[in-house]
CSV table of C-alpha atoms in Angstrom, one decimal:
chain,number,residue,atom,x,y,z
G,223,MET,CA,71.2,-46.6,-14.3
G,224,SER,CA,73.8,-45.2,-16.4
G,225,ALA,CA,75.6,-42.0,-14.4
G,226,THR,CA,75.3,-40.4,-17.8
G,227,ALA,CA,71.3,-40.4,-18.0
G,228,THR,CA,70.5,-36.5,-17.4
G,229,ALA,CA,67.6,-35.2,-15.8
G,230,VAL,CA,66.3,-31.8,-15.5
G,231,VAL,CA,64.6,-31.1,-12.4
G,232,THR,CA,61.8,-27.8,-12.7
G,233,GLY,CA,61.3,-25.7,-9.2
G,234,GLY,CA,64.1,-27.9,-8.1
G,235,SER,CA,65.8,-25.7,-5.5
G,236,ALA,CA,62.9,-26.3,-2.8
G,237,GLY,CA,60.9,-28.7,-1.7
G,238,ILE,CA,58.8,-31.5,-3.4
G,239,GLY,CA,61.7,-30.4,-6.5
G,240,LEU,CA,64.5,-30.4,-4.3
G,241,GLN,CA,63.5,-33.9,-2.8
G,242,ILE,CA,62.8,-35.3,-6.4
G,243,CYS,CA,67.2,-33.4,-7.2
G,244,GLN,CA,68.6,-35.3,-4.0
G,245,ASP,CA,66.7,-39.0,-5.1
G,246,LEU,CA,67.4,-38.7,-9.0
G,247,LEU,CA,71.2,-37.7,-7.9
G,248,ASP,CA,71.1,-40.9,-5.6
G,249,ARG,CA,70.1,-42.4,-8.3
G,250,GLY,CA,73.2,-42.0,-10.3
G,251,TYR,CA,71.5,-39.5,-12.8
G,252,GLU,CA,73.6,-36.1,-14.1
G,253,VAL,CA,70.8,-33.8,-12.6
G,254,ILE,CA,70.1,-30.1,-13.8
G,255,SER,CA,67.9,-27.9,-11.6
G,256,LEU,CA,65.6,-24.3,-13.3
G,257,ALA,CA,64.5,-22.9,-10.7
G,258,LEU,CA,64.0,-18.9,-9.7
G,259,GLU,CA,67.0,-19.6,-7.0
G,260,GLU,CA,69.8,-21.1,-7.0
G,261,SER,CA,69.6,-25.3,-5.6
G,262,PRO,CA,71.3,-25.0,-1.9
G,263,LEU,CA,72.3,-29.0,-2.9
G,264,ARG,CA,76.3,-29.5,-3.6
G,265,HIS,CA,77.3,-32.2,-5.8
G,266,GLY,CA,79.3,-32.8,-8.6
G,267,ARG,CA,76.1,-34.4,-10.4
G,268,LEU,CA,74.3,-31.4,-10.0
G,269,THR,CA,73.9,-28.1,-12.4
G,270,SER,CA,71.4,-25.5,-11.0
G,271,ILE,CA,70.5,-23.0,-13.4
G,272,ALA,CA,68.9,-19.9,-11.9
G,273,VAL,CA,65.5,-19.0,-14.7
G,274,ASP,CA,62.5,-17.5,-14.1
G,275,LEU,CA,59.6,-20.1,-15.9
G,276,SER,CA,57.3,-17.8,-16.3
G,277,ASP,CA,59.5,-15.8,-19.0
G,278,ILE,CA,59.7,-17.1,-22.4
G,279,GLU,CA,62.6,-15.8,-23.6
G,280,ALA,CA,64.2,-17.2,-20.3
G,281,THR,CA,62.9,-19.6,-20.6
G,282,ARG,CA,63.7,-20.7,-24.2
G,283,GLU,CA,67.4,-19.5,-23.6
G,284,ALA,CA,67.1,-22.3,-20.8
G,285,ALA,CA,65.7,-24.9,-23.0
G,286,ALA,CA,68.3,-24.4,-25.1
G,287,THR,CA,71.3,-24.7,-22.8
G,288,VAL,CA,70.1,-27.9,-21.1
G,289,ALA,CA,69.7,-29.7,-24.4
G,290,GLU,CA,73.2,-29.4,-25.3
G,291,ARG,CA,73.3,-31.9,-22.2
G,292,GLY,CA,71.3,-34.8,-24.6
G,293,PRO,CA,68.5,-35.0,-21.3
G,294,THR,CA,65.8,-38.3,-21.3
G,295,THR,CA,64.5,-37.4,-18.3
G,296,ILE,CA,62.3,-34.1,-18.0
G,297,ILE,CA,60.4,-33.7,-14.6
G,298,CYS,CA,58.4,-30.8,-14.8
G,299,ASN,CA,57.8,-29.6,-11.3
G,300,ALA,CA,57.9,-26.1,-10.8
G,301,GLY,CA,54.9,-24.0,-9.4
G,302,VAL,CA,53.1,-21.3,-7.9
G,303,THR,CA,49.5,-20.8,-6.6
G,304,ARG,CA,47.6,-18.4,-6.9
G,305,SER,CA,44.4,-17.4,-4.8
G,306,ALA,CA,41.2,-15.9,-5.6
G,307,LEU,CA,38.2,-16.3,-5.4
G,308,LEU,CA,36.1,-15.7,-9.6
G,309,GLU,CA,35.2,-11.9,-9.6
G,310,GLU,CA,39.2,-11.0,-8.1
G,311,VAL,CA,41.1,-13.7,-10.5
G,312,THR,CA,42.9,-11.5,-13.0
G,313,LEU,CA,43.8,-12.2,-16.5
G,314,ASP,CA,47.8,-11.5,-15.5
G,315,ASP,CA,47.3,-14.2,-12.9
G,316,LEU,CA,46.5,-16.7,-16.3
G,317,ASP,CA,48.7,-15.0,-18.5
G,318,ASP,CA,51.8,-16.0,-15.6
G,319,LEU,CA,50.4,-19.8,-15.1
G,320,VAL,CA,49.8,-20.3,-18.4
G,321,ASN,CA,53.5,-20.1,-18.9
G,322,LEU,CA,54.8,-21.3,-15.8
G,323,TYR,CA,52.6,-24.5,-16.7
G,324,PHE,CA,52.7,-25.1,-20.0
G,325,ALA,CA,54.7,-22.8,-22.2
G,326,SER,CA,57.6,-23.7,-20.0
G,327,THR,CA,56.8,-27.0,-20.2
G,328,ILE,CA,55.9,-27.5,-24.1
G,329,LEU,CA,59.9,-25.5,-24.6
G,330,LEU,CA,61.9,-28.1,-22.9
G,331,ALA,CA,59.5,-30.8,-24.4
G,332,GLN,CA,60.9,-29.3,-27.8
G,333,ALA,CA,64.4,-28.9,-26.8
G,334,CYS,CA,64.9,-32.5,-25.2
G,335,LEU,CA,62.4,-34.7,-27.7
G,336,PRO,CA,66.1,-34.9,-30.6
G,337,ALA,CA,67.9,-36.4,-27.8
G,338,MET,CA,64.8,-38.5,-26.7
G,339,LYS,CA,64.1,-39.9,-30.0
G,340,ALA,CA,68.0,-40.1,-30.7
G,341,ALA,CA,68.0,-42.3,-27.6
G,342,GLN,CA,64.5,-44.4,-28.5
G,343,PHE,CA,63.9,-44.1,-24.9
G,344,GLY,CA,62.4,-40.6,-22.5
G,345,ARG,CA,60.6,-40.0,-19.6
G,346,ILE,CA,57.6,-36.8,-19.1
G,347,VAL,CA,56.7,-36.5,-15.5
G,348,MET,CA,54.3,-33.3,-15.0
G,349,ILE,CA,53.3,-32.5,-11.7
G,350,SER,CA,49.8,-31.4,-10.9
G,351,SER,CA,47.7,-31.0,-8.5
G,352,ARG,CA,45.1,-32.8,-6.3
G,353,ALA,CA,43.1,-29.3,-7.2
G,354,ALA,CA,43.1,-30.4,-11.0
G,355,VAL,CA,39.7,-31.5,-9.7
G,356,GLY,CA,38.1,-28.6,-7.6
G,357,LEU,CA,38.7,-26.6,-5.7
G,358,ALA,CA,37.4,-22.9,-3.9
G,359,THR,CA,39.7,-19.9,-4.8
G,360,ARG,CA,42.0,-22.0,-7.2
G,361,THR,CA,40.4,-20.8,-10.6
G,362,VAL,CA,43.6,-20.4,-12.7
G,363,TYR,CA,45.6,-22.5,-10.5
G,364,THR,CA,42.8,-25.0,-10.9
G,365,ALA,CA,42.8,-24.8,-14.6
G,366,THR,CA,46.1,-24.8,-15.8
G,367,LYS,CA,46.8,-27.5,-13.8
G,368,SER,CA,44.5,-29.9,-14.9
G,369,GLY,CA,45.7,-28.7,-18.6
G,370,LEU,CA,48.6,-30.6,-17.6
G,371,ILE,CA,46.2,-33.6,-17.2
G,372,GLY,CA,45.2,-33.8,-21.1
G,373,LEU,CA,48.5,-31.9,-22.6
G,374,ALA,CA,50.1,-35.4,-21.1
G,375,ARG,CA,47.8,-37.8,-22.5
G,376,THR,CA,48.2,-36.3,-26.0
G,377,TRP,CA,51.7,-36.7,-25.6
G,378,ALA,CA,51.5,-40.1,-24.4
G,379,LEU,CA,50.0,-41.5,-27.7
G,380,GLU,CA,52.5,-38.7,-30.4
G,381,LEU,CA,56.0,-40.0,-28.3
G,382,GLY,CA,55.1,-43.7,-27.6
G,383,PRO,CA,56.2,-44.4,-30.6
G,384,ALA,CA,59.5,-43.4,-29.8
G,385,GLY,CA,59.8,-45.5,-26.3
G,386,ILE,CA,59.0,-41.6,-24.8
G,387,THR,CA,56.3,-42.0,-21.7
G,388,VAL,CA,54.5,-39.0,-20.7
G,389,ASN,CA,52.5,-39.4,-16.9
G,390,VAL,CA,51.4,-37.1,-14.4
G,391,VAL,CA,52.0,-37.0,-10.3
G,392,ALA,CA,48.8,-35.0,-9.0
G,393,PRO,CA,49.8,-34.0,-5.5
G,394,GLY,CA,47.6,-33.5,-2.2
G,395,PRO,CA,48.3,-31.4,0.5
G,396,VAL,CA,52.0,-31.6,1.1
G,397,PRO,CA,54.0,-28.6,3.9
G,398,THR,CA,56.4,-26.7,1.6
G,399,GLN,CA,56.2,-22.9,1.2
G,400,MET,CA,53.5,-22.4,-1.5
G,401,PHE,CA,51.6,-24.8,1.4
G,402,THR,CA,52.5,-22.6,4.1
G,403,ASP,CA,51.5,-19.7,2.6
G,404,VAL,CA,48.3,-21.0,2.5
G,405,VAL,CA,47.7,-23.0,5.7
G,406,PRO,CA,50.2,-22.1,8.1
G,407,THR,CA,52.0,-24.5,10.3
G,408,GLY,CA,50.2,-25.6,13.2
G,409,SER,CA,46.7,-23.3,12.9
G,410,GLU,CA,43.4,-24.7,13.1
G,411,ARG,CA,43.0,-24.8,9.6
G,412,GLU,CA,46.0,-27.0,9.3
G,413,ARG,CA,44.4,-28.8,12.0
G,414,LYS,CA,40.8,-29.2,10.2
G,415,LEU,CA,42.5,-30.1,7.3
G,416,ILE,CA,44.4,-33.2,8.5
G,417,GLU,CA,41.1,-34.4,10.1
G,418,SER,CA,39.6,-34.2,6.5
G,419,LEU,CA,42.1,-36.4,5.1
G,420,PRO,CA,41.1,-40.0,5.1
G,421,VAL,CA,45.4,-40.7,5.6
G,422,ARG,CA,45.1,-38.3,9.0
G,423,ARG,CA,48.3,-36.5,8.1
G,424,LEU,CA,50.0,-34.3,5.4
G,425,GLY,CA,52.4,-35.8,2.9
G,426,THR,CA,56.1,-35.1,2.7
G,427,PRO,CA,57.7,-34.2,-0.7
G,428,ALA,CA,59.4,-37.8,-0.1
G,429,ASP,CA,56.0,-39.2,-0.9
G,430,ILE,CA,55.4,-37.0,-4.0
G,431,ALA,CA,59.2,-38.0,-5.2
G,432,ARG,CA,59.1,-41.9,-4.8
G,433,ALA,CA,55.4,-41.3,-7.5
G,434,VAL,CA,57.3,-39.3,-9.9
G,435,LEU,CA,60.7,-41.6,-10.0
G,436,TYR,CA,58.2,-44.3,-10.6
G,437,PHE,CA,57.4,-42.7,-13.5
G,438,ALA,CA,60.7,-41.6,-15.0
G,439,ASP,CA,62.7,-45.6,-13.9
G,440,PRO,CA,63.9,-46.7,-17.7
G,441,LEU,CA,62.1,-49.9,-16.5
G,442,ASN,CA,58.6,-48.3,-16.6
G,443,GLY,CA,58.0,-48.0,-19.6
G,444,PHE,CA,54.5,-49.7,-20.0
G,445,VAL,CA,53.3,-46.9,-18.0
G,446,THR,CA,52.1,-43.7,-20.1
G,447,GLY,CA,49.6,-41.1,-19.8
G,448,GLN,CA,48.4,-42.0,-16.3
G,449,THR,CA,47.6,-39.4,-13.4
G,450,LEU,CA,48.6,-41.3,-10.1
G,451,PHE,CA,46.6,-39.2,-7.7
G,452,VAL,CA,49.1,-39.0,-4.4
G,453,CYS,CA,46.9,-36.9,-1.6
G,454,GLY,CA,46.2,-39.2,1.3
G,455,GLY,CA,42.8,-39.6,-0.1
G,456,ALA,CA,42.1,-35.8,-0.8
G,457,SER,CA,40.6,-36.6,-4.8
G,458,VAL,CA,38.3,-39.0,-3.4
G,459,GLY,CA,36.5,-36.7,-0.7
G,460,TYR,CA,35.9,-33.6,0.3
G,461,LEU,CA,39.1,-30.9,0.8
G,462,GLN,CA,38.8,-27.4,1.7
G,463,ILE,CA,41.5,-25.2,2.2
């Protein structure tokens, strides 16, 4: 990997995104983190930009700044969950997640596409969720996370001739802040969840980052339009959180 290769990671300041940033740095990438908060990592090849990616205009500005660096790898990892039964779902929540998952991904891809096409190389990896196959209380989350899978399949068809692959990683339960807000660490709910998983453990950010780095690897240019569930088997069985 050339030290000049540049990757953009959304939600790079914590959890899975933080691990992805660290792994990319370890592989010699220049890394740009876009997140609500500045990254806690300190590294000469890391640039941290604080931005609310659910704000379309703020995202548009950040994307233009990022594009000046000519990145050829985009990891769309930023995420939040909005839990509610159908009766309590709000369209404000839907709008926020559409902006976060769809609008920010589209704007970043559009901004970086010229550099990718000029290089005849690109890697776009989107982080979906095991919830994409259905999960109670996750109406807007499931809808938008499953939409990323369709987006990736469409872009794979469009961008493949330019040497650009587009793939999805769909994590299962990983004890990030977003997860523990719903399932507290050490709780009975967590215990029952672990017992329901075929592998009998929760995932780790490193589990997910390894899958992301597989799709991002320049040598893996014959894989595109695919979704990899890294979920401890939760996507083939019943999961209740």
